[in-house]
């Protein structure tokens, strides 16, 4: 069974063919490194999967069921979560508040509903423990390292029982030590049976965690192979076009 | 209670102690009662302003709203004989409409809060002056409204009801800000609207509600002010009040960049402002200087807060470095 399957996805913007017959299957717990030069169609592909816009043609299957996403919320309901680089976190709130942002648990005191802080803290502590992260629920996010912020963003996806997490350049702006932390988080997700699509320019990061490497060039899928059967040199060749196909 | 609130509380006590030593009348029941009344009146709408500031916006129309709705309330009750509970409901309803108008112009039409509410400031003041033809609105000679007066300018055990009303509003808004989902969303929208939207929060609704809360509290304050002054002079009533509200909110720890603030802080800010007014009166400083005193104290307070914060960070870094070097 595949968590996500794309069948002949094409996306056109007027005369521009952003995606051309892309087919891809992702198994549960699989980590896929999605690579390609700027303008190769990576972001378009991610936006199609995340429901930001519909493909011109082709089918998307989630757990072997055909789906049609009209808006990002549809994709979220189907178990597809996107971790945005910096966007989705509020610096002035605690880690626990951020994990539950937009989905705050409440309890009743008489006629009014109040936010259940105790539950938020204990549940997010549990999520951080599952991610083997040392993030503390009460800490304010603006005092955290880049790696810890990623842990907060990823904990959000665990809360919603995501099947597949799309990560857009999660290691672009953080220190070397924190990169290791983020890669660890990705492994944790994979161990929990959650598939990860890692969009990155950083070759070593992709080869460190990915089971499978996928390369896009000018909207076409030119490679879809096991990371262990490939090499950074080959992928570089595929990205630039020095190697036609793999 | 946050650290900032405690600091502000200490400042209030220190200033109070100094004033008391120079003039013991400061702690006389009459002076305390009058000051409490003013704290109540100004605190009411400062809390609303704080909510708007927490969304990263600002409401400059508060003073004009107090003048316009004050004129209308006095005229409805005094001139047209509308029963006062109905008049009160109409005034608060108008507050809701004004807040909705501000909020919708800001979120749907994407105008800047400063511009929208600056226009509001001019428009409401202009309507108030035009409607009354510059004449003072007042109650007919000899009229009295015992229940309305008890509710607004009455006192229980020496405590003015305006102050009690402010405490009730503060308690309700404290729960709303710190313990409801709406309060969480307000802080999130103020700091990072994009993140809030990505998290599925209806950011427009949250922003509009903040302006509605502000205008409704201003309309309640308008009734209290109208009853306190008994007559409303449309060109001067409520002048600069929005600035008092902004000053109280900023003193109370609200960041003009949004996302930060506490209800206790705003109330303490309102207390400090009135204490300074009182200081000017009691210490015999010419009352023409009261704006200068207020401005200087706010500036010093904000400066000191900034300096303390950077001092704390420096100390913390030094301690951390010391721990590293020990072994």
XYZ file of C-alpha atoms in Angstrom:
573
model
C 0.000 0.000 0.000
C 1.172 3.500 -0.756
C 0.493 6.429 1.501
C 0.564 8.778 -1.439
C 0.564 8.109 -5.124
C 0.754 10.622 -7.944
C -0.319 9.435 -11.396
C 0.724 11.468 -14.454
C 0.402 14.821 -12.711
C 0.737 17.806 -15.058
C 0.428 21.459 -14.222
C 0.332 24.232 -16.767
C 0.442 27.983 -16.248
C -0.595 29.305 -19.636
C 2.243 28.404 -21.971
C 4.517 27.180 -19.188
C 4.549 23.471 -18.375
C 5.495 23.522 -14.667
C 4.952 19.775 -14.169
C 4.983 17.242 -16.983
C 3.516 13.771 -16.355
C 4.989 13.291 -12.898
C 4.301 9.898 -11.317
C 5.503 9.028 -7.851
C 4.638 6.573 -5.091
C 5.508 6.947 -1.422
C 5.310 4.061 1.049
C 4.472 4.432 4.761
C 7.465 5.637 6.753
C 9.476 6.305 3.635
C 11.693 9.405 3.541
C 11.846 10.896 0.067
C 14.425 13.513 -0.858
C 12.920 15.804 -3.479
C 15.662 17.607 -5.357
C 15.955 19.889 -8.319
C 17.305 23.257 -9.357
C 15.387 26.489 -8.878
C 12.403 26.502 -11.193
C 12.456 22.731 -11.685
C 8.924 22.388 -10.298
C 9.598 21.335 -6.681
C 7.412 23.991 -5.116
C 4.683 23.442 -7.689
C 4.666 19.740 -6.869
C 4.515 20.443 -3.133
C 1.685 22.921 -3.630
C -0.282 20.402 -5.687
C 0.149 17.760 -2.968
C -0.709 20.241 -0.196
C -3.904 21.307 -1.944
C -2.836 24.899 -2.682
C -3.905 24.332 -6.270
C -5.254 21.528 -8.393
C -3.216 19.802 -11.111
C -4.183 20.454 -14.759
C -4.372 16.699 -15.272
C -3.532 13.516 -13.403
C -4.665 11.814 -10.199
C -3.671 11.971 -6.562
C -4.269 8.886 -4.418
C -4.042 8.860 -0.634
C -3.935 5.332 0.856
C -5.025 4.026 -2.573
C -8.137 6.236 -2.565
C -8.524 8.871 -5.231
C -8.787 12.357 -3.758
C -9.382 15.896 -5.026
C -8.103 18.791 -2.930
C -9.853 22.121 -3.343
C -8.090 23.882 -0.521
C -5.185 23.215 1.893
C -7.619 22.144 4.617
C -8.774 19.214 2.437
C -5.214 17.946 2.212
C -4.762 18.414 5.947
C -7.869 16.351 6.619
C -6.484 13.608 4.389
C -3.370 13.492 6.596
C -0.977 15.659 4.586
C 0.853 18.289 6.629
C 3.324 20.917 5.496
C 6.081 22.255 7.747
C 6.878 25.764 6.613
C 10.338 27.098 7.216
C 9.584 29.989 9.574
C 6.050 30.937 8.779
C 3.905 28.840 11.006
C 5.251 29.697 14.454
C 4.435 32.584 16.791
C 7.523 33.751 18.673
C 5.648 35.316 21.558
C 3.878 32.104 22.579
C 5.140 29.076 24.457
C 6.063 25.843 22.702
C 2.858 24.191 23.952
C 0.693 27.079 22.701
C 2.314 26.840 19.296
C 1.802 23.090 19.044
C -1.901 23.603 19.698
C -2.284 26.896 17.797
C -5.659 26.894 16.057
C -6.697 23.674 17.828
C -6.664 24.713 21.478
C -8.247 22.199 23.843
C -10.816 23.694 26.215
C -12.610 22.673 29.350
C -15.773 24.080 30.822
C -15.978 26.115 33.987
C -19.675 26.766 34.366
C -20.917 28.484 31.223
C -17.530 29.527 29.838
C -14.955 27.515 27.974
C -11.382 28.128 29.087
C -8.157 26.962 27.488
C -6.888 23.773 29.109
C -3.249 24.743 29.678
C -2.457 21.678 31.777
C -3.536 19.320 29.001
C -1.653 21.377 26.395
C 1.531 21.130 28.414
C 1.312 17.433 29.222
C 0.331 16.445 25.679
C 3.082 18.513 24.047
C 5.632 17.208 26.553
C 4.578 13.728 25.426
C 4.971 14.682 21.758
C 8.428 16.164 22.361
C 9.403 13.008 24.219
C 8.253 10.931 21.256
C 10.448 13.091 19.029
C 13.298 12.673 21.535
C 13.610 16.458 21.598
C 14.597 18.372 24.725
C 12.126 21.167 24.003
C 10.207 22.187 27.120
C 6.506 22.999 26.667
C 6.593 26.186 28.767
C 9.550 27.807 26.975
C 8.875 30.751 24.699
C 9.687 30.022 21.091
C 11.723 33.187 20.553
C 14.308 31.871 22.987
C 14.733 28.579 21.115
C 17.291 27.307 18.664
C 16.361 26.634 15.047
C 16.350 22.898 15.742
C 13.942 23.256 18.646
C 11.646 25.414 16.509
C 11.549 22.661 13.925
C 10.673 20.242 16.721
C 7.719 22.478 17.629
C 6.589 22.629 14.006
C 6.915 18.873 13.636
C 5.113 18.181 16.914
C 2.153 20.045 15.383
C 1.997 17.441 12.635
C 2.084 14.574 15.149
C -0.882 16.110 16.940
C -3.045 15.763 13.846
C -2.013 12.167 13.130
C -0.449 13.073 9.810
C 0.372 10.282 7.350
C 2.796 12.324 5.337
C 4.784 15.449 6.168
C 6.152 17.776 3.517
C 9.174 19.761 4.700
C 10.299 22.725 2.661
C 14.010 23.418 3.173
C 13.968 22.641 6.905
C 17.762 22.804 7.152
C 18.397 25.924 5.069
C 18.966 28.559 7.739
C 20.265 26.715 10.790
C 23.611 25.725 12.269
C 25.378 22.450 11.590
C 24.581 21.070 15.048
C 20.908 21.905 14.619
C 20.836 20.264 11.201
C 21.713 16.998 12.950
C 18.800 17.608 15.338
C 16.355 18.156 12.477
C 17.555 15.073 10.614
C 16.988 13.123 13.828
C 13.437 14.436 13.982
C 12.863 13.225 10.434
C 14.077 9.749 11.434
C 11.727 9.809 14.414
C 8.774 10.593 12.153
C 9.765 7.779 9.825
C 10.057 5.368 12.791
C 6.468 6.263 13.693
C 5.380 5.196 10.203
C 4.955 8.758 8.926
C 6.326 9.411 5.453
C 8.423 12.528 4.906
C 9.058 14.466 1.714
C 12.213 16.476 2.277
C 12.740 19.306 -0.156
C 16.322 20.441 0.117
C 19.277 21.830 -1.758
C 21.713 20.282 0.663
C 22.978 17.046 -0.816
C 24.576 15.634 2.395
C 21.334 16.084 4.379
C 19.297 14.260 1.770
C 21.722 11.334 1.567
C 21.866 11.170 5.355
C 18.144 10.475 5.860
C 16.419 9.740 2.557
C 15.406 6.204 1.531
C 14.650 7.402 -1.950
C 15.817 10.335 -4.041
C 13.571 11.983 -6.609
C 14.910 14.559 -9.066
C 12.851 17.066 -11.015
C 14.242 18.919 -14.025
C 12.127 21.370 -16.006
C 8.946 19.838 -14.651
C 9.924 16.313 -15.563
C 10.736 13.509 -13.150
C 14.188 12.376 -14.271
C 15.123 10.107 -11.381
C 13.317 8.022 -8.779
C 15.755 5.651 -7.146
C 16.994 4.306 -3.824
C 19.474 6.609 -2.129
C 21.760 3.637 -1.506
C 21.943 2.939 -5.271
C 22.851 6.506 -6.107
C 25.535 9.026 -5.276
C 25.707 12.787 -4.781
C 27.686 13.018 -8.036
C 24.984 11.246 -9.993
C 22.229 13.401 -8.482
C 24.175 16.587 -9.277
C 24.467 15.407 -12.855
C 20.740 14.716 -12.977
C 19.831 18.100 -11.524
C 22.008 20.032 -13.980
C 21.151 17.852 -16.972
C 24.640 16.419 -17.443
C 22.995 13.013 -16.997
C 19.775 12.728 -19.003
C 17.891 10.030 -17.051
C 18.368 7.477 -14.308
C 1.236 38.145 37.029
C 4.199 39.024 34.863
C 7.498 40.562 35.964
C 6.636 43.810 34.191
C 3.378 44.140 36.142
C 5.217 43.748 39.434
C 7.735 46.427 38.397
C 4.902 48.781 37.496
C 3.173 48.053 40.824
C 6.361 48.924 42.696
C 6.702 52.170 40.720
C 3.117 53.105 41.666
C 3.829 52.449 45.356
C 7.119 54.398 45.274
C 5.543 57.422 43.559
C 2.619 57.202 45.986
C 4.960 57.106 48.984
C 6.861 60.169 47.753
C 3.651 62.130 47.154
C 2.323 61.100 50.584
C 5.498 62.301 52.304
C 5.239 65.688 50.600
C 1.477 65.954 51.074
C -0.376 63.567 53.435
C -3.681 64.526 51.782
C -2.768 61.950 49.128
C -4.126 59.126 51.282
C -7.212 61.007 52.505
C -10.471 59.157 51.725
C -11.725 62.037 49.549
C -8.618 62.103 47.390
C -8.488 58.303 47.106
C -12.180 58.204 46.142
C -11.792 60.868 43.459
C -8.663 59.284 42.050
C -10.345 55.856 42.024
C -13.238 57.364 40.055
C -10.843 58.744 37.434
C -8.925 55.453 37.314
C -12.211 53.669 36.668
C -13.256 56.067 33.897
C -9.905 55.991 32.075
C -9.234 52.316 32.791
C -12.486 51.260 31.093
C -11.433 52.301 27.612
C -7.689 51.777 28.145
C -8.408 48.016 28.384
C -10.123 48.118 24.984
C -7.247 50.075 23.478
C -4.884 47.419 24.866
C -6.730 44.688 22.944
C -6.404 46.618 19.685
C -2.722 47.301 20.339
C -2.171 43.584 20.951
C -3.336 42.867 17.409
C -0.637 45.274 16.235
C -3.186 47.996 15.475
C -4.192 51.248 17.137
C -7.478 53.052 17.768
C -7.160 56.836 17.639
C -10.909 57.471 17.595
C -11.608 56.665 21.270
C -11.795 60.308 22.470
C -14.149 61.328 19.668
C -16.310 58.240 20.241
C -16.631 59.271 23.897
C -17.666 62.802 22.840
C -20.174 61.738 20.150
C -21.801 58.938 22.143
C -21.767 61.159 25.254
C -23.688 63.874 23.411
C -26.156 61.342 22.042
C -26.698 59.705 25.444
C -27.305 63.000 27.218
C -29.692 64.148 24.485
C -31.588 60.851 24.356
C -32.128 60.732 28.113
C -32.377 64.473 28.818
C -34.060 65.911 25.736
C -36.086 63.073 24.202
C -36.970 61.233 27.384
C -35.774 57.822 26.208
C -35.731 55.425 29.204
C -32.105 55.217 30.307
C -31.698 51.406 30.010
C -32.856 51.631 26.388
C -30.583 54.619 25.743
C -27.680 52.642 27.224
C -28.422 49.681 24.957
C -28.578 51.983 21.904
C -25.235 53.609 22.814
C -23.542 50.227 23.270
C -25.129 49.074 19.988
C -23.632 52.109 18.272
C -20.287 51.149 19.834
C -20.584 47.695 18.241
C -21.343 49.274 14.842
C -18.385 51.686 15.074
C -16.066 48.822 16.023
C -17.395 46.661 13.170
C -16.869 49.527 10.713
C -13.256 49.993 11.840
C -12.558 46.273 11.798
C -14.066 45.671 8.369
C -12.278 48.649 6.804
C -9.007 47.326 8.218
C -9.388 43.629 7.369
C -11.547 43.582 4.206
C -10.412 46.810 2.578
C -6.863 46.472 3.900
C -6.576 50.037 5.153
C -4.064 50.826 7.870
C -5.524 51.013 11.400
C -3.852 54.381 11.967
C -5.550 55.891 8.907
C -8.974 54.353 9.547
C -9.178 55.448 13.163
C -7.624 58.861 12.470
C -10.472 59.459 10.026
C -12.809 58.152 12.739
C -11.352 60.680 15.183
C -12.152 63.532 12.779
C -15.534 62.215 11.634
C -17.050 61.453 15.083
C -15.809 64.735 16.553
C -17.186 66.593 13.538
C -20.587 64.889 13.794
C -20.761 65.640 17.525
C -20.027 69.336 16.898
C -22.330 69.570 13.886
C -25.206 67.748 15.606
C -25.143 70.061 18.615
C -24.199 73.134 16.558
C -21.285 73.592 18.990
C -23.601 74.006 21.965
C -23.141 72.047 25.161
C -25.452 69.074 25.628
C -26.805 68.794 29.145
C -29.633 67.413 31.232
C -32.647 69.718 31.833
C -32.449 71.787 35.002
C -33.643 69.914 38.061
C -33.964 66.530 36.385
C -32.712 63.473 38.214
C -32.326 59.797 37.410
C -31.696 58.047 40.732
C -31.002 54.536 39.411
C -28.811 55.712 36.530
C -26.914 57.994 38.887
C -26.454 55.197 41.414
C -25.073 52.944 38.669
C -22.650 55.465 37.228
C -21.636 58.055 39.815
C -22.837 56.348 42.970
C -20.544 54.941 45.636
C -20.649 51.858 47.823
C -18.646 52.053 51.070
C -16.836 55.036 49.579
C -15.776 53.127 46.458
C -16.984 54.839 43.260
C -19.061 52.603 41.001
C -17.047 53.645 37.951
C -14.047 52.007 39.620
C -16.051 48.855 40.373
C -17.305 48.765 36.771
C -13.713 48.974 35.583
C -12.709 46.116 37.928
C -15.538 43.930 36.606
C -14.621 44.702 32.991
C -10.953 44.039 33.783
C -11.793 40.675 35.385
C -13.879 39.608 32.397
C -11.249 40.754 29.903
C -8.524 39.049 31.935
C -10.326 35.733 31.510
C -10.916 36.481 27.814
C -7.284 37.365 27.114
C -5.452 34.790 29.194
C -7.871 31.872 29.403
C -9.966 31.641 26.254
C -9.143 30.394 22.794
C -9.930 33.873 21.459
C -7.244 35.377 23.693
C -4.651 32.883 22.456
C -5.578 33.688 18.876
C -5.392 37.425 19.563
C -1.770 37.104 20.707
C -0.929 34.876 17.741
C -2.518 37.238 15.199
C -0.728 40.221 16.731
C 2.689 38.635 16.530
C 2.575 36.666 13.307
C -0.626 36.950 11.336
C 0.625 34.661 8.593
C 1.444 31.861 11.030
C -1.970 32.282 12.631
C -3.646 31.976 9.241
C -1.618 28.871 8.358
C -2.762 27.358 11.646
C -6.367 27.704 10.558
C -7.226 30.742 12.692
C -9.820 33.142 11.288
C -7.502 36.135 11.587
C -10.015 38.622 10.176
C -12.603 37.691 12.783
C -10.060 38.060 15.595
C -8.952 41.501 14.384
C -12.515 42.771 13.882
C -13.475 41.551 17.364
C -10.578 43.493 18.917
C -11.896 46.739 17.380
C -15.451 45.893 18.481
C -14.261 45.297 22.053
C -12.401 48.623 21.986
C -15.380 50.603 20.657
C -17.842 48.918 23.041
C -15.678 49.708 26.081
C -15.332 53.279 24.751
C -19.142 53.508 24.492
C -19.551 52.304 28.093
C -16.912 54.835 29.149
C -18.830 57.498 27.173
C -21.904 56.903 29.372
C -19.832 57.066 32.564
C -18.047 60.246 31.437
C -21.311 61.914 30.397
C -22.840 61.160 33.793
C -19.666 62.289 35.575
C -19.446 65.675 33.815
C -23.274 65.961 33.538
C -22.868 68.135 30.452
C -20.930 67.406 27.288
C -19.063 70.153 25.473
C -18.721 68.623 21.994
C -15.459 70.268 20.956
C -13.439 69.530 24.104
C -15.073 66.485 25.755
C -12.734 63.507 25.522
C -9.937 65.374 23.757
C -6.662 63.396 23.832
C -8.319 60.484 25.644
C -7.076 58.020 23.023
C -3.567 59.085 23.942
C -4.205 58.420 27.637
C -5.415 54.965 26.645
C -2.377 54.293 24.463
C -0.088 55.580 27.221
C -1.741 53.312 29.809
C -1.465 50.292 27.505
C 2.178 50.958 26.645
C 3.082 51.608 30.298
C 1.303 48.336 31.072
C 3.594 46.354 28.817
C 1.676 46.229 25.525
C 4.052 46.274 22.597
C 2.999 48.528 19.728
C 4.343 45.771 17.456
C 1.560 43.553 18.731
C 1.278 40.190 20.419
C 2.214 41.265 23.922
C 0.292 42.688 26.816
C -1.651 41.899 29.972
C -4.890 43.242 31.396
C -3.342 43.721 34.845
C -0.576 45.776 33.223
C -3.050 48.049 31.424
C -5.015 48.666 34.626
C -1.799 49.459 36.507
C -0.835 51.798 33.640
C -4.128 53.647 34.055
C -3.519 53.814 37.827
C -0.055 55.305 37.325
C -1.325 57.951 34.884
C -4.005 59.146 37.312
C -1.512 59.054 40.176
C 0.716 61.412 38.164
C -2.225 63.762 37.495
C -2.883 63.691 41.218
C 0.778 64.349 41.963
C 0.690 67.493 39.836
C -2.325 68.750 41.800
C -1.135 67.808 45.269
C 2.449 69.004 44.973
C 1.379 72.401 43.701
C 2.986 71.982 40.296
C 1.213 74.335 37.855
C -1.482 72.176 36.259
C -0.491 73.542 32.859
C 2.580 71.324 33.235
C 0.683 68.055 33.736
C 1.198 66.785 30.180
C 4.923 67.486 30.507
C 5.109 65.516 33.776
C 3.182 62.621 32.285
C 5.306 62.525 29.141
C 8.544 62.660 31.096
C 7.523 59.846 33.455
C 6.362 57.584 30.604
C 9.602 58.211 28.730
C 11.697 57.455 31.831
C 9.628 54.357 32.589
C 9.987 52.891 29.117
C 13.693 53.776 29.049
C 14.295 52.151 32.444
C 12.395 49.037 31.365
C 14.570 48.749 28.250
C 17.771 49.244 30.251
C 16.761 46.695 32.898
C 15.964 44.152 30.201
C 19.358 44.497 28.504
C 21.056 44.462 31.926
C 19.322 41.185 32.750
C 20.352 39.620 29.451
C 23.949 40.728 30.028
C 23.952 39.251 33.545
C 22.482 35.989 32.280
C 25.099 35.680 29.549
C 27.867 36.377 32.047
C 26.510 33.725 34.409
C 26.264 31.195 31.604
C 29.814 31.941 30.521
C 30.991 31.652 34.148
C 29.430 28.198 34.418
C 31.188 27.151 31.227
C 34.596 28.297 32.425
C 34.409 26.780 35.907
C 35.508 23.177 35.316
